[in-house]
mmCIF file of C-alpha atoms in Angstrom:
data_model
loop_
_atom_site.group_PDB
_atom_site.id
_atom_site.type_symbol
_atom_site.label_atom_id
_atom_site.label_comp_id
_atom_site.label_asym_id
_atom_site.label_seq_id
_atom_site.Cartn_x
_atom_site.Cartn_y
_atom_site.Cartn_z
ATOM 1 C CA MET A 4 67.336 -90.477 46.014
ATOM 2 C CA ASP A 5 65.501 -87.861 43.948
ATOM 3 C CA ASP A 6 62.476 -88.079 46.235
ATOM 4 C CA VAL A 7 64.675 -87.521 49.259
ATOM 5 C CA ARG A 8 66.444 -84.570 47.636
ATOM 6 C CA ARG A 9 63.145 -82.985 46.576
ATOM 7 C CA ARG A 10 61.820 -83.391 50.105
ATOM 8 C CA ASP A 11 64.934 -81.692 51.532
ATOM 9 C CA MET A 12 64.657 -78.747 49.124
ATOM 10 C CA LYS A 13 60.944 -78.378 49.826
ATOM 11 C CA LEU A 14 61.548 -78.201 53.579
ATOM 12 C CA TRP A 15 64.381 -75.710 53.089
ATOM 13 C CA ILE A 16 62.219 -73.415 50.972
ATOM 14 C CA GLU A 17 59.406 -73.685 53.512
ATOM 15 C CA GLU A 18 61.743 -72.517 56.249
ATOM 16 C CA LEU A 19 63.051 -69.588 54.189
ATOM 17 C CA THR A 20 59.558 -68.493 53.131
ATOM 18 C CA SER A 21 58.026 -68.877 56.579
ATOM 19 C CA PRO A 22 57.017 -65.673 58.402
ATOM 20 C CA GLY A 23 60.129 -65.907 60.557
ATOM 21 C CA GLY A 24 62.394 -66.460 57.568
ATOM 22 C CA ILE A 25 60.925 -63.571 55.565
ATOM 23 C CA PHE A 26 61.194 -61.273 58.573
ATOM 24 C CA CYS A 27 64.876 -62.169 59.023
ATOM 25 C CA ILE A 28 65.624 -61.587 55.336
ATOM 26 C CA ILE A 29 63.955 -58.162 55.362
ATOM 27 C CA ALA A 30 65.653 -57.227 58.640
ATOM 28 C CA ILE A 31 69.076 -58.205 57.292
ATOM 29 C CA LEU A 32 68.604 -56.162 54.112
ATOM 30 C CA VAL A 33 67.331 -53.107 55.999
ATOM 31 C CA VAL A 34 70.179 -53.189 58.506
ATOM 32 C CA VAL A 35 72.843 -53.749 55.857
ATOM 33 C CA PHE A 36 71.725 -51.018 53.459
ATOM 34 C CA ALA A 37 70.947 -48.576 56.262
ATOM 35 C CA ILE A 38 74.082 -48.725 58.390
ATOM 36 C CA PHE A 39 76.657 -50.942 56.679
ATOM 37 C CA PRO A 40 79.687 -48.880 55.556
ATOM 38 C CA GLY A 41 81.697 -49.155 52.366
ATOM 39 C CA GLY A 42 79.301 -48.026 49.679
ATOM 40 C CA LEU A 43 77.561 -50.400 47.318
ATOM 41 C CA PRO A 44 80.352 -53.045 47.244
ATOM 42 C CA GLY A 45 80.466 -53.139 51.030
ATOM 43 C CA LYS A 46 76.688 -53.276 51.347
ATOM 44 C CA THR A 47 76.528 -56.066 48.756
ATOM 45 C CA PHE A 48 79.160 -58.010 50.658
ATOM 46 C CA GLY A 49 77.290 -57.490 53.927
ATOM 47 C CA ALA A 50 73.993 -58.559 52.360
ATOM 48 C CA THR A 51 75.633 -61.671 50.933
ATOM 49 C CA ILE A 52 77.013 -62.636 54.324
ATOM 50 C CA GLY A 53 73.684 -61.981 56.040
ATOM 51 C CA LEU A 54 71.636 -63.917 53.489
ATOM 52 C CA SER A 55 74.122 -66.803 53.649
ATOM 53 C CA LEU A 56 73.661 -66.984 57.396
ATOM 54 C CA ILE A 57 69.879 -67.016 56.967
ATOM 55 C CA ALA A 58 70.187 -69.735 54.316
ATOM 56 C CA TYR A 59 72.288 -71.796 56.711
ATOM 57 C CA TRP A 60 69.770 -71.229 59.506
ATOM 58 C CA GLY A 61 66.928 -72.320 57.228
ATOM 59 C CA TRP A 62 68.839 -75.435 56.188
ATOM 60 C CA SER A 63 69.591 -76.355 59.798
ATOM 61 C CA ALA A 64 65.940 -75.892 60.735
ATOM 62 C CA SER A 65 64.814 -78.032 57.796
ATOM 63 C CA VAL A 66 67.142 -80.871 58.812
ATOM 64 C CA ARG A 67 65.219 -81.270 62.072
ATOM 65 C CA ARG A 68 61.982 -81.773 60.106
ATOM 66 C CA ARG A 69 63.187 -84.341 57.600
ATOM 67 C CA PHE A 70 61.635 -87.357 59.298
ATOM 68 C CA ASN A 71 57.868 -87.512 59.685
ATOM 69 C CA ASP A 72 57.752 -90.753 61.659
ATOM 70 C CA PRO A 73 59.113 -90.444 65.226
ATOM 71 C CA ARG A 74 60.109 -94.113 65.233
ATOM 72 C CA LEU A 75 62.196 -93.819 62.063
ATOM 73 C CA ARG A 76 63.694 -90.552 63.323
ATOM 74 C CA ALA A 77 64.735 -92.334 66.515
ATOM 75 C CA MET A 78 66.233 -95.177 64.472
ATOM 76 C CA TRP A 79 68.377 -92.754 62.488
ATOM 77 C CA LYS A 80 69.494 -90.950 65.636
ATOM 78 C CA GLY A 81 70.549 -94.320 67.012
ATOM 79 C CA VAL A 82 72.517 -95.046 63.831
ATOM 80 C CA GLN A 83 74.173 -91.618 64.012
ATOM 81 C CA ASP A 84 75.119 -92.207 67.631
ATOM 82 C CA ARG A 85 76.731 -95.570 66.786
ATOM 83 C CA LEU A 86 78.620 -94.061 63.849
ATOM 84 C CA GLN A 87 79.998 -91.263 66.027
ATOM 85 C CA ARG A 88 81.029 -93.708 68.748
ATOM 86 C CA PHE A 89 82.705 -95.940 66.181
ATOM 87 C CA GLU A 90 84.608 -93.013 64.666
ATOM 88 C CA ALA A 91 85.831 -91.957 68.113
ATOM 89 C CA VAL A 92 87.123 -95.444 68.918
ATOM 90 C CA ASN A 93 88.590 -95.911 65.454
ATOM 91 C CA LYS A 94 90.433 -92.578 65.748
ATOM 92 C CA GLU A 95 91.952 -93.606 69.060
ATOM 93 C CA ASN A 96 92.960 -97.032 67.785
ATOM 94 C CA GLN A 97 96.746 -96.893 67.645
ATOM 95 C CA ARG A 98 97.301 -100.418 66.338
ATOM 96 C CA LYS A 99 97.305 -100.635 62.553
ATOM 97 C CA ILE A 100 95.529 -103.858 61.640
ATOM 98 C CA PRO A 101 95.440 -104.730 57.914
ATOM 99 C CA GLU A 102 92.158 -106.617 58.291
ATOM 100 C CA LEU A 103 90.544 -103.486 59.713
ATOM 101 C CA SER A 104 91.837 -100.935 57.223
ATOM 102 C CA GLU A 105 88.865 -101.113 54.837
ATOM 103 C CA MET A 106 86.118 -101.545 57.413
ATOM 104 C CA PRO A 107 85.669 -97.853 58.396
ATOM 105 C CA GLU A 108 84.956 -96.871 54.778
ATOM 106 C CA THR A 109 82.578 -99.811 54.427
ATOM 107 C CA ILE A 110 80.736 -98.772 57.574
ATOM 108 C CA ARG A 111 80.460 -95.149 56.430
ATOM 109 C CA GLY A 112 79.129 -96.222 53.035
ATOM 110 C CA ILE A 113 76.507 -98.495 54.569
ATOM 111 C CA GLY A 114 75.541 -95.702 56.960
ATOM 112 C CA LYS A 115 74.838 -93.373 54.026
ATOM 113 C CA ASN A 116 72.804 -96.018 52.217
ATOM 114 C CA LEU A 117 70.909 -96.784 55.395
ATOM 115 C CA TYR A 118 70.064 -93.091 55.844
ATOM 116 C CA LEU A 119 68.587 -92.943 52.342
ATOM 117 C CA ALA A 120 66.649 -96.156 52.956
ATOM 118 C CA LEU A 121 65.225 -94.793 56.217
ATOM 119 C CA ARG A 122 64.261 -91.541 54.502
ATOM 120 C CA ARG A 123 62.476 -93.384 51.693
ATOM 121 C CA ALA A 124 60.732 -95.595 54.225
ATOM 122 C CA ASP A 125 59.654 -92.490 56.124
ATOM 123 C CA LEU A 126 58.228 -90.893 52.959
ATOM 124 C CA ILE A 127 56.313 -94.049 52.092
ATOM 125 C CA ALA A 128 54.939 -94.521 55.606
ATOM 126 C CA HIS A 129 53.886 -90.857 55.717
ATOM 127 C CA GLU A 130 52.107 -91.074 52.362
ATOM 128 C CA ILE A 131 50.311 -94.263 53.389
ATOM 129 C CA ARG A 132 49.083 -92.697 56.618
ATOM 130 C CA ARG A 133 48.056 -89.481 54.897
ATOM 131 C CA SER A 134 46.293 -91.184 52.018
ATOM 132 C CA GLU A 135 44.712 -94.149 53.807
ATOM 133 C CA GLU A 136 43.961 -92.644 57.217
ATOM 134 C CA GLY A 137 40.699 -93.995 58.570
ATOM 135 C CA LEU A 138 40.495 -96.839 56.050
ATOM 136 C CA LEU A 139 43.092 -99.351 57.165
ATOM 137 C CA GLY A 140 41.533 -100.578 60.387
ATOM 138 C CA GLY A 141 37.898 -99.888 59.693
ATOM 139 C CA PRO A 142 35.419 -102.600 58.736
ATOM 140 C CA PRO A 143 33.433 -102.366 55.483
ATOM 141 C CA ALA A 144 30.657 -99.785 55.465
ATOM 142 C CA TRP A 145 28.094 -102.339 54.354
ATOM 143 C CA ALA A 146 26.490 -105.498 55.650
ATOM 144 C CA SER A 147 25.198 -107.932 53.066
ATOM 145 C CA HIS A 148 21.786 -109.287 54.091
ATOM 146 C CA THR A 149 20.371 -109.624 50.636
ATOM 147 C CA THR A 150 19.233 -112.942 49.163
ATOM 148 C CA ASP A 151 19.699 -111.752 45.605
ATOM 149 C CA ALA A 152 22.351 -113.900 43.931
ATOM 150 C CA GLN A 153 23.754 -111.077 41.827
ATOM 151 C CA SER A 154 24.029 -108.757 44.825
ATOM 152 C CA GLN A 155 25.758 -111.455 46.851
ATOM 153 C CA GLU A 156 28.278 -111.975 44.050
ATOM 154 C CA LEU A 157 28.993 -108.247 43.893
ATOM 155 C CA TYR A 158 29.461 -108.084 47.647
ATOM 156 C CA ARG A 159 31.807 -111.070 47.420
ATOM 157 C CA LEU A 160 33.909 -109.209 44.861
ATOM 158 C CA ALA A 161 33.921 -106.141 47.103
ATOM 159 C CA ASP A 162 35.158 -108.219 50.050
ATOM 160 C CA LYS A 163 37.843 -109.717 47.834
ATOM 161 C CA ASN A 164 38.967 -106.228 46.816
ATOM 162 C CA ILE A 165 39.194 -105.232 50.488
ATOM 163 C CA ALA A 166 41.394 -108.238 51.235
ATOM 164 C CA GLU A 167 43.673 -107.424 48.298
ATOM 165 C CA TYR A 168 43.814 -103.767 49.353
ATOM 166 C CA ARG A 169 44.903 -104.676 52.864
ATOM 167 C CA GLN A 170 47.438 -107.143 51.507
ATOM 168 C CA GLU A 171 48.944 -104.451 49.278
ATOM 169 C CA ILE A 172 49.177 -102.032 52.189
ATOM 170 C CA ALA A 173 50.761 -104.689 54.396
ATOM 171 C CA GLY A 174 53.287 -105.481 51.659
ATOM 172 C CA VAL A 175 54.356 -101.843 51.370
ATOM 173 C CA MET A 176 54.641 -101.449 55.143
ATOM 174 C CA ASP A 177 56.670 -104.658 55.330
ATOM 175 C CA GLY A 178 59.314 -102.829 53.298
ATOM 176 C CA VAL A 179 59.346 -100.079 55.905
ATOM 177 C CA ARG A 180 59.728 -102.620 58.706
ATOM 178 C CA ARG A 181 62.573 -104.346 56.878
ATOM 179 C CA THR A 182 64.393 -101.022 56.732
ATOM 180 C CA GLU A 183 63.992 -100.642 60.496
ATOM 181 C CA ALA A 184 65.335 -104.157 60.957
ATOM 182 C CA GLN A 185 68.414 -103.339 58.865
ATOM 183 C CA ALA A 186 69.033 -100.282 61.042
ATOM 184 C CA ALA A 187 68.778 -102.437 64.170
ATOM 185 C CA VAL A 188 71.285 -104.966 62.783
ATOM 186 C CA PHE A 189 73.646 -102.162 61.779
ATOM 187 C CA MET A 190 73.561 -100.568 65.228
ATOM 188 C CA THR A 191 74.151 -103.832 67.084
ATOM 189 C CA THR A 192 76.952 -104.790 64.685
ATOM 190 C CA LEU A 193 78.710 -101.474 65.322
ATOM 191 C CA ASP A 194 78.282 -101.970 69.064
ATOM 192 C CA SER A 195 80.001 -105.346 68.795
ATOM 193 C CA ILE A 196 82.823 -104.017 66.600
ATOM 194 C CA ARG A 197 83.409 -101.020 68.870
ATOM 195 C CA VAL A 198 83.649 -103.097 72.040
ATOM 196 C CA LYS A 199 85.964 -105.597 70.353
ATOM 197 C CA MET A 200 88.213 -102.756 69.231
ATOM 198 C CA LEU A 201 88.302 -101.370 72.764
ATOM 199 C CA GLY A 202 89.046 -104.784 74.198
ATOM 200 C CA TYR A 203 91.805 -105.413 71.702
ATOM 201 C CA ARG A 204 93.493 -102.161 72.666
ATOM 202 C CA LEU A 205 92.847 -102.036 76.390
ATOM 203 C CA VAL A 206 92.440 -105.524 77.840
ATOM 204 C CA GLY A 207 95.654 -107.020 79.108
ATOM 205 C CA ARG A 208 95.859 -110.432 77.435
ATOM 206 C CA SER A 209 98.527 -112.204 75.450
ATOM 207 C CA PRO A 210 98.931 -110.608 72.011
ATOM 208 C CA GLU A 211 98.412 -113.900 70.190
ATOM 209 C CA LEU A 212 95.101 -114.668 71.880
ATOM 210 C CA ALA A 213 93.876 -111.076 71.586
ATOM 211 C CA THR A 214 94.693 -110.966 67.878
ATOM 212 C CA HIS A 215 93.032 -114.330 67.252
ATOM 213 C CA ASP A 216 89.806 -113.350 69.031
ATOM 214 C CA PHE A 217 89.739 -109.920 67.458
ATOM 215 C CA LEU A 218 90.176 -111.178 63.899
ATOM 216 C CA SER A 219 87.443 -113.752 64.458
ATOM 217 C CA ALA A 220 85.098 -110.982 65.633
ATOM 218 C CA ILE A 221 86.066 -108.826 62.650
ATOM 219 C CA ALA A 222 85.293 -111.690 60.249
ATOM 220 C CA GLU A 223 81.870 -112.122 61.812
ATOM 221 C CA ALA A 224 81.191 -108.377 61.713
ATOM 222 C CA ARG A 225 82.295 -108.236 58.070
ATOM 223 C CA ALA A 226 79.781 -110.976 57.213
ATOM 224 C CA GLN A 227 77.008 -109.063 58.972
ATOM 225 C CA LEU A 228 77.925 -105.800 57.219
ATOM 226 C CA GLN A 229 77.916 -107.601 53.865
ATOM 227 C CA SER A 230 74.467 -108.954 54.691
ATOM 228 C CA ILE A 231 73.203 -105.449 55.492
ATOM 229 C CA ASP A 232 74.654 -104.028 52.287
ATOM 230 C CA THR A 233 73.112 -106.816 50.196
ATOM 231 C CA ALA A 234 69.732 -106.369 51.852
ATOM 232 C CA LEU A 235 69.794 -102.613 51.264
ATOM 233 C CA ASP A 236 70.543 -103.199 47.579
ATOM 234 C CA GLU A 237 67.656 -105.652 47.321
ATOM 235 C CA LEU A 238 65.260 -103.425 49.266
ATOM 236 C CA ASP A 239 62.889 -101.657 46.888
ATOM 237 C CA LEU A 240 60.257 -100.758 49.534
ATOM 238 C CA SER A 241 57.525 -102.193 47.364
ATOM 239 C CA HIS A 242 55.759 -105.466 47.992
ATOM 240 C CA TYR A 243 57.969 -108.333 49.050
ATOM 241 C CA PRO A 244 61.738 -108.883 49.215
ATOM 242 C CA ARG A 245 63.308 -110.418 46.158
ATOM 243 C CA GLN A 246 65.909 -112.066 48.363
ATOM 244 C CA ILE A 247 66.175 -112.829 52.055
ATOM 245 C CA SER A 248 69.763 -112.231 53.115
ATOM 246 C CA VAL A 249 71.099 -114.578 55.785
ATOM 247 C CA VAL A 250 74.268 -113.908 57.741
ATOM 248 C CA LYS A 251 76.617 -116.827 57.121
ATOM 249 C CA GLU A 252 79.066 -118.122 59.649
ATOM 250 C CA PRO A 253 82.506 -116.624 58.922
ATOM 251 C CA GLU A 254 85.173 -118.943 57.576
ATOM 252 C CA VAL A 255 87.560 -117.928 60.332
ATOM 253 C CA GLN A 256 85.356 -119.463 62.983
ATOM 254 C CA ASN A 257 84.949 -122.672 60.991
ATOM 255 C CA LYS A 258 88.723 -123.067 60.652
ATOM 256 C CA ASN A 259 89.160 -122.428 64.353
ATOM 257 C CA ALA A 260 86.612 -125.107 65.172
ATOM 258 C CA ASP A 261 88.392 -127.632 62.931
ATOM 259 C CA SER A 262 91.749 -126.904 64.502
ATOM 260 C CA ALA A 263 90.254 -127.292 67.998
#
């Protein structure tokens, strides 16, 4: 979280101290103190308003630069799109369903956690590319043709170090890929929930059957959301996952199968 916040502040300051930002600040101050009426209090008020607008502009510009990786940026845009679509459908849902009352807050909370996870993954992927560019895919810069036993042993150790280095890099990047996978599961889960909510409200079926199918879908979606939340808690973006979270079959479906 602190890394993400520091990155946001750094980008904001860069926007404000860019040539365009400095020019706007100077222009605002010159205009305010040259032509703004009301004496010093009025000019101070005008300068405060102008600088606040510039600060807001700088913040908005920095938001567009927060992701370095285009793929991760696209993943977050997809998550945002699903969240907005879900909120629109949830707002229009006129039927008050007790089983659905807590789900919107759960979805919003997971969305926030997923954003932070994607940001951390983006920072890690960017640092890996910046630091290890040109080394990851390249072969060793030596070819061992010596017959000296000591030299061969040293080259063997060097090759072992290369293998460990690549394994460490792959382990870190696996954490990034797991974050992408969680985003994909979250988006598809929201798609399923949203369509089920629309069908429950709009499709003309008997109320008993519609309620039964809808609650079964909600139970399955709840299990998937719980799996995402657990995986995000376990995700440390380091080497390997401490736990592999599996989506369990919801109990509602099992009971339905027994009754059938």
